[in-house]
Amino acid sequence: MYLTLLNGTGYVFDLDDYMELRMKYRIVGALVGTANSKGWSSSEAALPVELTKCETQLLIDEGLAILVSKAACLMKSPTPEILQEYQEDFAARLMAQADALKAEKLRETERHVDKILSGKRNKLLKQGKSDEAAALMPQSVIQEVANNFEFDHQNALVELPCPHLDKHTAQLWTTPICDRDSLKYRVFRDLWSRGKFVTCGDAFGADFLIYPGDPLLYHASHIVIIQSSPAIRPLELISKVRLSVIANKNCVFAYEAAEGKTVVYQTVAWCNPSK
């Protein structure tokens, strides 16, 4: 599969590719797109998926994905023919959005047509137009809404397509995304190779979070903190372990063995002496 290089890391635009990464290879990433039918929401995101640098480099090293850059093609000035084709496609997508919004508005009108009809009839009766009030029918109310519907392009939602819709070329990206010899990448790759779901741990002040299964179904069981050496200051040790206790997770320190490049893990648990 192909990963698109953006902001220094890999992005996934295809739904099938993302589901394969998540279900088969335990790569989670982060949904950063906007659902064009709902607008932006901090709790509901859509494609594309932004991968961490460790995830991107892992997929490349394992031969599971190819990283490509589309910047040269997508940023060059379009020809008049390509520009006209894009403008026609953009107008068609706006029209489809207007049709969807109009259909939704008509459905809402049909759902509440009795209340709307009652209000309009009462208004006509107060004006002394009893004949018009008696002749007012639900279909005429719905038709009036349809005739008065206007779609302002300033209120159109920005559509983020999944795979790029337009014709384009891509260049193979061969420069490493992150240092393969760094301790952080080696820890991530080692934990992943053990069959774990490993995600970014910034939210808990850690380097990684470890999940026993898909994060949609399970809470993280461990937080992983990378140390440059086995030595750690007492106050830092207490703060990290207490944080893991508050979050109901086990605290794991990862560091490099003195005799080589072997990664060593040390789990620290908070002990209550009163029990």
PDB file of C-alpha atoms in Angstrom:
ATOM      1  CA  MET A   1       0.000   0.000   0.000  1.00  0.00           C
ATOM      2  CA  TYR A   2       1.015   3.633  -0.446  1.00  0.00           C
ATOM      3  CA  LEU A   3       1.512   6.244   2.277  1.00  0.00           C
ATOM      4  CA  THR A   4       1.419   9.908   1.306  1.00  0.00           C
ATOM      5  CA  LEU A   5       4.166  12.102   2.751  1.00  0.00           C
ATOM      6  CA  LEU A   6       2.712  15.150   4.516  1.00  0.00           C
ATOM      7  CA  ASN A   7       4.115  17.220   7.391  1.00  0.00           C
ATOM      8  CA  GLY A   8       7.116  14.944   7.667  1.00  0.00           C
ATOM      9  CA  THR A   9       5.210  11.684   8.177  1.00  0.00           C
ATOM     10  CA  GLY A  10       2.917   9.246   6.398  1.00  0.00           C
ATOM     11  CA  TYR A  11      -0.811   9.733   5.814  1.00  0.00           C
ATOM     12  CA  VAL A  12      -3.394   7.122   4.803  1.00  0.00           C
ATOM     13  CA  PHE A  13      -6.219   8.302   2.544  1.00  0.00           C
ATOM     14  CA  ASP A  14      -7.760   4.983   1.573  1.00  0.00           C
ATOM     15  CA  LEU A  15     -10.271   3.317   3.915  1.00  0.00           C
ATOM     16  CA  ASP A  16      -9.396  -0.252   2.923  1.00  0.00           C
ATOM     17  CA  ASP A  17      -5.695   0.408   3.493  1.00  0.00           C
ATOM     18  CA  TYR A  18      -6.377   1.861   6.929  1.00  0.00           C
ATOM     19  CA  MET A  19      -8.579  -1.039   7.994  1.00  0.00           C
ATOM     20  CA  GLU A  20      -5.880  -3.468   6.889  1.00  0.00           C
ATOM     21  CA  LEU A  21      -3.246  -1.551   8.862  1.00  0.00           C
ATOM     22  CA  ARG A  22      -5.403  -1.490  11.971  1.00  0.00           C
ATOM     23  CA  MET A  23      -6.904  -4.974  11.930  1.00  0.00           C
ATOM     24  CA  LYS A  24      -3.982  -6.938  10.492  1.00  0.00           C
ATOM     25  CA  TYR A  25      -0.869  -4.984  11.477  1.00  0.00           C
ATOM     26  CA  ARG A  26      -2.036  -3.192  14.682  1.00  0.00           C
ATOM     27  CA  ILE A  27      -1.165   0.270  13.359  1.00  0.00           C
ATOM     28  CA  VAL A  28      -3.639   2.805  14.766  1.00  0.00           C
ATOM     29  CA  GLY A  29      -2.518   6.319  13.807  1.00  0.00           C
ATOM     30  CA  ALA A  30      -4.888   9.226  14.364  1.00  0.00           C
ATOM     31  CA  LEU A  31      -7.931  10.257  12.327  1.00  0.00           C
ATOM     32  CA  VAL A  32      -7.454  13.935  11.469  1.00  0.00           C
ATOM     33  CA  GLY A  33     -10.028  14.529   8.722  1.00  0.00           C
ATOM     34  CA  THR A  34     -13.473  16.119   8.819  1.00  0.00           C
ATOM     35  CA  ALA A  35     -16.720  14.347   8.010  1.00  0.00           C
ATOM     36  CA  ASN A  36     -18.240  16.641   5.367  1.00  0.00           C
ATOM     37  CA  SER A  37     -21.781  15.647   6.380  1.00  0.00           C
ATOM     38  CA  LYS A  38     -21.333  16.744  10.009  1.00  0.00           C
ATOM     39  CA  GLY A  39     -18.659  19.424  10.047  1.00  0.00           C
ATOM     40  CA  TRP A  40     -15.701  19.578  12.384  1.00  0.00           C
ATOM     41  CA  SER A  41     -15.898  17.873  15.747  1.00  0.00           C
ATOM     42  CA  SER A  42     -13.198  17.172  18.308  1.00  0.00           C
ATOM     43  CA  SER A  43     -14.805  13.817  19.131  1.00  0.00           C
ATOM     44  CA  GLU A  44     -15.678  12.659  15.614  1.00  0.00           C
ATOM     45  CA  ALA A  45     -12.974  12.616  12.963  1.00  0.00           C
ATOM     46  CA  ALA A  46     -12.599  10.977   9.573  1.00  0.00           C
ATOM     47  CA  LEU A  47      -9.958  10.109   6.997  1.00  0.00           C
ATOM     48  CA  PRO A  48      -7.163  10.811   6.333  1.00  0.00           C
ATOM     49  CA  VAL A  49      -5.175   9.085   9.078  1.00  0.00           C
ATOM     50  CA  GLU A  50      -1.947  10.632  10.299  1.00  0.00           C
ATOM     51  CA  LEU A  51       0.673   8.081  11.312  1.00  0.00           C
ATOM     52  CA  THR A  52       3.431   8.806  13.778  1.00  0.00           C
ATOM     53  CA  LYS A  53       6.970   8.845  12.445  1.00  0.00           C
ATOM     54  CA  CYS A  54       7.665   5.567  14.226  1.00  0.00           C
ATOM     55  CA  GLU A  55       4.610   3.946  12.642  1.00  0.00           C
ATOM     56  CA  THR A  56       5.562   5.221   9.193  1.00  0.00           C
ATOM     57  CA  GLN A  57       9.160   4.043   9.469  1.00  0.00           C
ATOM     58  CA  LEU A  58       8.068   0.662  10.816  1.00  0.00           C
ATOM     59  CA  LEU A  59       5.738   0.036   7.882  1.00  0.00           C
ATOM     60  CA  ILE A  60       8.526   0.913   5.456  1.00  0.00           C
ATOM     61  CA  ASP A  61      11.134  -1.251   7.218  1.00  0.00           C
ATOM     62  CA  GLU A  62       8.736  -4.213   7.407  1.00  0.00           C
ATOM     63  CA  GLY A  63       7.971  -3.923   3.699  1.00  0.00           C
ATOM     64  CA  LEU A  64       4.281  -3.315   4.378  1.00  0.00           C
ATOM     65  CA  ALA A  65       4.019   0.106   2.732  1.00  0.00           C
ATOM     66  CA  ILE A  66       5.747   2.489   0.343  1.00  0.00           C
ATOM     67  CA  LEU A  67       6.075   6.183   1.158  1.00  0.00           C
ATOM     68  CA  VAL A  68       5.535   8.570  -1.751  1.00  0.00           C
ATOM     69  CA  SER A  69       5.580  12.333  -2.145  1.00  0.00           C
ATOM     70  CA  LYS A  70       2.968  14.028  -4.330  1.00  0.00           C
ATOM     71  CA  ALA A  71       4.117  17.579  -3.641  1.00  0.00           C
ATOM     72  CA  ALA A  72       5.864  18.119  -6.971  1.00  0.00           C
ATOM     73  CA  CYS A  73       2.779  17.102  -8.946  1.00  0.00           C
ATOM     74  CA  LEU A  74       0.042  18.616  -6.803  1.00  0.00           C
ATOM     75  CA  MET A  75       1.802  21.953  -6.251  1.00  0.00           C
ATOM     76  CA  LYS A  76       2.766  22.733  -9.831  1.00  0.00           C
ATOM     77  CA  SER A  77       0.650  25.180 -11.841  1.00  0.00           C
ATOM     78  CA  PRO A  78      -2.186  23.377 -13.650  1.00  0.00           C
ATOM     79  CA  THR A  79      -2.794  23.657 -17.365  1.00  0.00           C
ATOM     80  CA  PRO A  80      -5.978  25.480 -18.502  1.00  0.00           C
ATOM     81  CA  GLU A  81      -7.574  22.131 -19.365  1.00  0.00           C
ATOM     82  CA  ILE A  82      -6.834  20.616 -15.957  1.00  0.00           C
ATOM     83  CA  LEU A  83      -8.019  23.797 -14.212  1.00  0.00           C
ATOM     84  CA  GLN A  84     -11.319  23.755 -16.100  1.00  0.00           C
ATOM     85  CA  GLU A  85     -11.795  20.062 -15.303  1.00  0.00           C
ATOM     86  CA  TYR A  86     -11.151  20.752 -11.624  1.00  0.00           C
ATOM     87  CA  GLN A  87     -13.558  23.703 -11.547  1.00  0.00           C
ATOM     88  CA  GLU A  88     -16.309  21.615 -13.157  1.00  0.00           C
ATOM     89  CA  ASP A  89     -15.701  18.802 -10.672  1.00  0.00           C
ATOM     90  CA  PHE A  90     -15.716  21.258  -7.764  1.00  0.00           C
ATOM     91  CA  ALA A  91     -18.985  22.811  -8.945  1.00  0.00           C
ATOM     92  CA  ALA A  92     -20.526  19.343  -9.270  1.00  0.00           C
ATOM     93  CA  ARG A  93     -19.519  18.488  -5.689  1.00  0.00           C
ATOM     94  CA  LEU A  94     -21.013  21.745  -4.415  1.00  0.00           C
ATOM     95  CA  MET A  95     -24.226  20.987  -6.281  1.00  0.00           C
ATOM     96  CA  ALA A  96     -24.334  17.515  -4.731  1.00  0.00           C
ATOM     97  CA  GLN A  97     -23.876  19.092  -1.308  1.00  0.00           C
ATOM     98  CA  ALA A  98     -26.731  21.529  -2.026  1.00  0.00           C
ATOM     99  CA  ASP A  99     -29.002  18.678  -3.130  1.00  0.00           C
ATOM    100  CA  ALA A 100     -28.206  16.729   0.045  1.00  0.00           C
ATOM    101  CA  LEU A 101     -28.903  19.763   2.235  1.00  0.00           C
ATOM    102  CA  LYS A 102     -32.175  20.491   0.425  1.00  0.00           C
ATOM    103  CA  ALA A 103     -33.306  16.879   0.794  1.00  0.00           C
ATOM    104  CA  GLU A 104     -32.536  16.989   4.519  1.00  0.00           C
ATOM    105  CA  LYS A 105     -34.455  20.242   4.921  1.00  0.00           C
ATOM    106  CA  LEU A 106     -37.480  18.778   3.139  1.00  0.00           C
ATOM    107  CA  ARG A 107     -37.359  15.691   5.341  1.00  0.00           C
ATOM    108  CA  GLU A 108     -37.362  17.913   8.431  1.00  0.00           C
ATOM    109  CA  THR A 109     -40.289  19.881   7.007  1.00  0.00           C
ATOM    110  CA  GLU A 110     -42.267  16.706   6.372  1.00  0.00           C
ATOM    111  CA  ARG A 111     -41.510  15.539   9.897  1.00  0.00           C
ATOM    112  CA  HIS A 112     -42.953  18.712  11.433  1.00  0.00           C
ATOM    113  CA  VAL A 113     -45.427  19.658   8.713  1.00  0.00           C
ATOM    114  CA  ASP A 114     -48.441  19.435  11.055  1.00  0.00           C
ATOM    115  CA  LYS A 115     -47.007  22.054  13.425  1.00  0.00           C
ATOM    116  CA  ILE A 116     -45.935  24.282  10.542  1.00  0.00           C
ATOM    117  CA  LEU A 117     -49.329  23.961   8.891  1.00  0.00           C
ATOM    118  CA  SER A 118     -51.117  24.802  12.143  1.00  0.00           C
ATOM    119  CA  GLY A 119     -48.985  27.889  12.653  1.00  0.00           C
ATOM    120  CA  LYS A 120     -49.558  29.169   9.131  1.00  0.00           C
ATOM    121  CA  ARG A 121     -53.323  28.601   9.371  1.00  0.00           C
ATOM    122  CA  ASN A 122     -53.529  30.441  12.693  1.00  0.00           C
ATOM    123  CA  LYS A 123     -51.622  33.349  11.188  1.00  0.00           C
ATOM    124  CA  LEU A 124     -53.992  33.509   8.203  1.00  0.00           C
ATOM    125  CA  LEU A 125     -57.056  33.315  10.486  1.00  0.00           C
ATOM    126  CA  LYS A 126     -55.787  36.266  12.520  1.00  0.00           C
ATOM    127  CA  GLN A 127     -55.489  38.210   9.269  1.00  0.00           C
ATOM    128  CA  GLY A 128     -59.084  37.323   8.390  1.00  0.00           C
ATOM    129  CA  LYS A 129     -58.099  35.047   5.496  1.00  0.00           C
ATOM    130  CA  SER A 130     -60.206  32.026   6.452  1.00  0.00           C
ATOM    131  CA  ASP A 131     -60.561  30.803   2.856  1.00  0.00           C
ATOM    132  CA  GLU A 132     -56.773  30.730   2.361  1.00  0.00           C
ATOM    133  CA  ALA A 133     -56.350  29.023   5.720  1.00  0.00           C
ATOM    134  CA  ALA A 134     -58.831  26.317   4.763  1.00  0.00           C
ATOM    135  CA  ALA A 135     -57.184  25.801   1.379  1.00  0.00           C
ATOM    136  CA  LEU A 136     -53.672  25.486   2.829  1.00  0.00           C
ATOM    137  CA  MET A 137     -52.439  21.907   2.407  1.00  0.00           C
ATOM    138  CA  PRO A 138     -49.289  20.100   3.620  1.00  0.00           C
ATOM    139  CA  GLN A 139     -47.937  19.687   0.104  1.00  0.00           C
ATOM    140  CA  SER A 140     -48.099  23.428  -0.513  1.00  0.00           C
ATOM    141  CA  VAL A 141     -46.030  24.046   2.632  1.00  0.00           C
ATOM    142  CA  ILE A 142     -43.393  21.560   1.511  1.00  0.00           C
ATOM    143  CA  GLN A 143     -43.361  23.057  -1.989  1.00  0.00           C
ATOM    144  CA  GLU A 144     -42.920  26.544  -0.544  1.00  0.00           C
ATOM    145  CA  VAL A 145     -39.855  25.382   1.427  1.00  0.00           C
ATOM    146  CA  ALA A 146     -38.421  23.755  -1.697  1.00  0.00           C
ATOM    147  CA  ASN A 147     -38.985  26.896  -3.806  1.00  0.00           C
ATOM    148  CA  ASN A 148     -37.413  29.211  -1.208  1.00  0.00           C
ATOM    149  CA  PHE A 149     -34.362  27.024  -0.550  1.00  0.00           C
ATOM    150  CA  GLU A 150     -31.066  28.752  -1.290  1.00  0.00           C
ATOM    151  CA  PHE A 151     -27.581  27.303  -0.888  1.00  0.00           C
ATOM    152  CA  ASP A 152     -24.926  29.860   0.036  1.00  0.00           C
ATOM    153  CA  HIS A 153     -21.481  28.705  -1.084  1.00  0.00           C
ATOM    154  CA  GLN A 154     -19.954  30.548   1.868  1.00  0.00           C
ATOM    155  CA  ASN A 155     -21.620  27.988   4.122  1.00  0.00           C
ATOM    156  CA  ALA A 156     -20.443  24.996   2.113  1.00  0.00           C
ATOM    157  CA  LEU A 157     -18.416  22.410   3.982  1.00  0.00           C
ATOM    158  CA  VAL A 158     -14.880  21.820   2.777  1.00  0.00           C
ATOM    159  CA  GLU A 159     -14.652  18.333   1.394  1.00  0.00           C
ATOM    160  CA  LEU A 160     -11.527  16.320   2.100  1.00  0.00           C
ATOM    161  CA  PRO A 161     -11.543  13.442  -0.372  1.00  0.00           C
ATOM    162  CA  CYS A 162      -9.987  10.141   0.660  1.00  0.00           C
ATOM    163  CA  PRO A 163      -7.894   8.977  -2.306  1.00  0.00           C
ATOM    164  CA  HIS A 164      -6.947  11.960  -4.482  1.00  0.00           C
ATOM    165  CA  LEU A 165      -9.647  12.365  -7.101  1.00  0.00           C
ATOM    166  CA  ASP A 166      -7.559  14.136  -9.711  1.00  0.00           C
ATOM    167  CA  LYS A 167      -4.898  12.645 -11.915  1.00  0.00           C
ATOM    168  CA  HIS A 168      -1.473  12.947 -10.379  1.00  0.00           C
ATOM    169  CA  THR A 169       1.919  11.289 -10.135  1.00  0.00           C
ATOM    170  CA  ALA A 170       3.954  10.401  -7.067  1.00  0.00           C
ATOM    171  CA  GLN A 171       7.656  10.157  -6.344  1.00  0.00           C
ATOM    172  CA  LEU A 172       9.156   7.442  -4.169  1.00  0.00           C
ATOM    173  CA  TRP A 173      10.467   8.876  -0.880  1.00  0.00           C
ATOM    174  CA  THR A 174      13.649   7.131   0.274  1.00  0.00           C
ATOM    175  CA  THR A 175      14.859   9.415   3.067  1.00  0.00           C
ATOM    176  CA  PRO A 176      14.211   7.844   6.509  1.00  0.00           C
ATOM    177  CA  ILE A 177      11.382   9.464   8.440  1.00  0.00           C
ATOM    178  CA  CYS A 178      13.044   8.837  11.787  1.00  0.00           C
ATOM    179  CA  ASP A 179      16.394   7.542  13.000  1.00  0.00           C
ATOM    180  CA  ARG A 180      16.289   3.747  12.893  1.00  0.00           C
ATOM    181  CA  ASP A 181      19.017   3.564  15.540  1.00  0.00           C
ATOM    182  CA  SER A 182      17.213   5.826  18.005  1.00  0.00           C
ATOM    183  CA  LEU A 183      16.106   4.195  21.241  1.00  0.00           C
ATOM    184  CA  LYS A 184      12.538   5.416  20.799  1.00  0.00           C
ATOM    185  CA  TYR A 185      12.129   3.745  17.420  1.00  0.00           C
ATOM    186  CA  ARG A 186      13.764   0.509  18.586  1.00  0.00           C
ATOM    187  CA  VAL A 187      11.447   0.379  21.603  1.00  0.00           C
ATOM    188  CA  PHE A 188       8.402   0.973  19.418  1.00  0.00           C
ATOM    189  CA  ARG A 189       9.432  -1.696  16.932  1.00  0.00           C
ATOM    190  CA  ASP A 190      10.244  -4.198  19.673  1.00  0.00           C
ATOM    191  CA  LEU A 191       6.896  -3.720  21.431  1.00  0.00           C
ATOM    192  CA  TRP A 192       5.044  -3.938  18.113  1.00  0.00           C
ATOM    193  CA  SER A 193       6.897  -7.152  17.216  1.00  0.00           C
ATOM    194  CA  ARG A 194       5.605  -8.658  20.476  1.00  0.00           C
ATOM    195  CA  GLY A 195       2.056  -8.362  19.145  1.00  0.00           C
ATOM    196  CA  LYS A 196       1.055  -5.225  21.027  1.00  0.00           C
ATOM    197  CA  PHE A 197      -1.016  -2.218  19.997  1.00  0.00           C
ATOM    198  CA  VAL A 198       1.348   0.702  20.567  1.00  0.00           C
ATOM    199  CA  THR A 199       0.229   4.328  20.314  1.00  0.00           C
ATOM    200  CA  CYS A 200       1.579   7.750  21.193  1.00  0.00           C
ATOM    201  CA  GLY A 201       1.609   8.424  24.954  1.00  0.00           C
ATOM    202  CA  ASP A 202       1.706  12.219  24.982  1.00  0.00           C
ATOM    203  CA  ALA A 203      -1.707  12.432  26.659  1.00  0.00           C
ATOM    204  CA  PHE A 204      -0.283  10.672  29.732  1.00  0.00           C
ATOM    205  CA  GLY A 205       3.151  12.288  29.768  1.00  0.00           C
ATOM    206  CA  ALA A 206       4.741   9.120  28.376  1.00  0.00           C
ATOM    207  CA  ASP A 207       6.360   8.044  25.143  1.00  0.00           C
ATOM    208  CA  PHE A 208       4.008   5.180  24.316  1.00  0.00           C
ATOM    209  CA  LEU A 209       0.806   3.504  25.463  1.00  0.00           C
ATOM    210  CA  ILE A 210       0.395  -0.276  25.245  1.00  0.00           C
ATOM    211  CA  TYR A 211      -3.026  -1.811  24.656  1.00  0.00           C
ATOM    212  CA  PRO A 212      -3.992  -5.486  25.049  1.00  0.00           C
ATOM    213  CA  GLY A 213      -6.216  -5.112  21.965  1.00  0.00           C
ATOM    214  CA  ASP A 214      -7.695  -2.514  19.657  1.00  0.00           C
ATOM    215  CA  PRO A 215      -7.905   0.856  21.483  1.00  0.00           C
ATOM    216  CA  LEU A 216     -11.553   1.099  20.430  1.00  0.00           C
ATOM    217  CA  LEU A 217     -12.295  -1.893  22.651  1.00  0.00           C
ATOM    218  CA  TYR A 218      -9.666  -1.719  25.400  1.00  0.00           C
ATOM    219  CA  HIS A 219      -8.068   0.802  27.708  1.00  0.00           C
ATOM    220  CA  ALA A 220      -4.287   1.061  27.732  1.00  0.00           C
ATOM    221  CA  SER A 221      -2.686  -1.324  30.218  1.00  0.00           C
ATOM    222  CA  HIS A 222       0.812   0.218  30.353  1.00  0.00           C
ATOM    223  CA  ILE A 223       2.513   3.540  29.839  1.00  0.00           C
ATOM    224  CA  VAL A 224       6.073   3.355  28.509  1.00  0.00           C
ATOM    225  CA  ILE A 225       8.681   5.955  29.410  1.00  0.00           C
ATOM    226  CA  ILE A 226      12.024   5.907  27.608  1.00  0.00           C
ATOM    227  CA  GLN A 227      15.151   6.611  29.665  1.00  0.00           C
ATOM    228  CA  SER A 228      18.601   7.301  28.298  1.00  0.00           C
ATOM    229  CA  SER A 229      20.035   5.259  31.201  1.00  0.00           C
ATOM    230  CA  PRO A 230      18.772   3.034  34.038  1.00  0.00           C
ATOM    231  CA  ALA A 231      19.350   5.854  36.514  1.00  0.00           C
ATOM    232  CA  ILE A 232      16.392   8.077  37.321  1.00  0.00           C
ATOM    233  CA  ARG A 233      15.939  10.852  39.854  1.00  0.00           C
ATOM    234  CA  PRO A 234      13.715   9.882  42.798  1.00  0.00           C
ATOM    235  CA  LEU A 235      11.250  12.740  42.321  1.00  0.00           C
ATOM    236  CA  GLU A 236      10.847  11.930  38.634  1.00  0.00           C
ATOM    237  CA  LEU A 237      10.356   8.253  39.472  1.00  0.00           C
ATOM    238  CA  ILE A 238       7.640   9.092  42.007  1.00  0.00           C
ATOM    239  CA  SER A 239       5.822  11.486  39.679  1.00  0.00           C
ATOM    240  CA  LYS A 240       5.792   9.043  36.756  1.00  0.00           C
ATOM    241  CA  VAL A 241       4.654   6.082  38.825  1.00  0.00           C
ATOM    242  CA  ARG A 242       1.974   8.074  40.623  1.00  0.00           C
ATOM    243  CA  LEU A 243       0.708   9.287  37.264  1.00  0.00           C
ATOM    244  CA  SER A 244       0.356   5.703  36.086  1.00  0.00           C
ATOM    245  CA  VAL A 245      -1.493   4.782  39.281  1.00  0.00           C
ATOM    246  CA  ILE A 246      -3.944   7.646  38.854  1.00  0.00           C
ATOM    247  CA  ALA A 247      -4.535   6.559  35.263  1.00  0.00           C
ATOM    248  CA  ASN A 248      -4.913   2.935  36.411  1.00  0.00           C
ATOM    249  CA  LYS A 249      -2.023   1.709  34.276  1.00  0.00           C
ATOM    250  CA  ASN A 250       1.310  -0.015  34.839  1.00  0.00           C
ATOM    251  CA  CYS A 251       4.444   2.085  34.448  1.00  0.00           C
ATOM    252  CA  VAL A 252       7.245   0.668  32.293  1.00  0.00           C
ATOM    253  CA  PHE A 253      10.670   2.237  31.932  1.00  0.00           C
ATOM    254  CA  ALA A 254      12.615   1.333  28.782  1.00  0.00           C
ATOM    255  CA  TYR A 255      16.344   1.860  28.468  1.00  0.00           C
ATOM    256  CA  GLU A 256      19.356   0.458  26.693  1.00  0.00           C
ATOM    257  CA  ALA A 257      21.483  -2.228  28.322  1.00  0.00           C
ATOM    258  CA  ALA A 258      25.007  -1.158  29.173  1.00  0.00           C
ATOM    259  CA  GLU A 259      26.646  -4.050  27.311  1.00  0.00           C
ATOM    260  CA  GLY A 260      24.900  -3.515  23.996  1.00  0.00           C
ATOM    261  CA  LYS A 261      21.901  -2.248  22.099  1.00  0.00           C
ATOM    262  CA  THR A 262      19.470  -4.586  23.798  1.00  0.00           C
ATOM    263  CA  VAL A 263      16.326  -2.853  25.084  1.00  0.00           C
ATOM    264  CA  VAL A 264      15.577  -3.482  28.745  1.00  0.00           C
ATOM    265  CA  TYR A 265      12.138  -2.997  30.298  1.00  0.00           C
ATOM    266  CA  GLN A 266      11.515  -2.405  33.964  1.00  0.00           C
ATOM    267  CA  THR A 267       7.985  -2.291  35.384  1.00  0.00           C
ATOM    268  CA  VAL A 268       7.490  -0.228  38.525  1.00  0.00           C
ATOM    269  CA  ALA A 269       4.375  -0.626  40.683  1.00  0.00           C
ATOM    270  CA  TRP A 270       3.162   1.690  43.434  1.00  0.00           C
ATOM    271  CA  CYS A 271       3.025  -0.195  46.711  1.00  0.00           C
ATOM    272  CA  ASN A 272       0.688   0.845  49.519  1.00  0.00           C
ATOM    273  CA  PRO A 273       2.503  -0.099  52.794  1.00  0.00           C
ATOM    274  CA  SER A 274      -0.756   0.006  54.753  1.00  0.00           C
ATOM    275  CA  LYS A 275      -2.080  -3.071  52.920  1.00  0.00           C
TER     276      LYS A 275
END
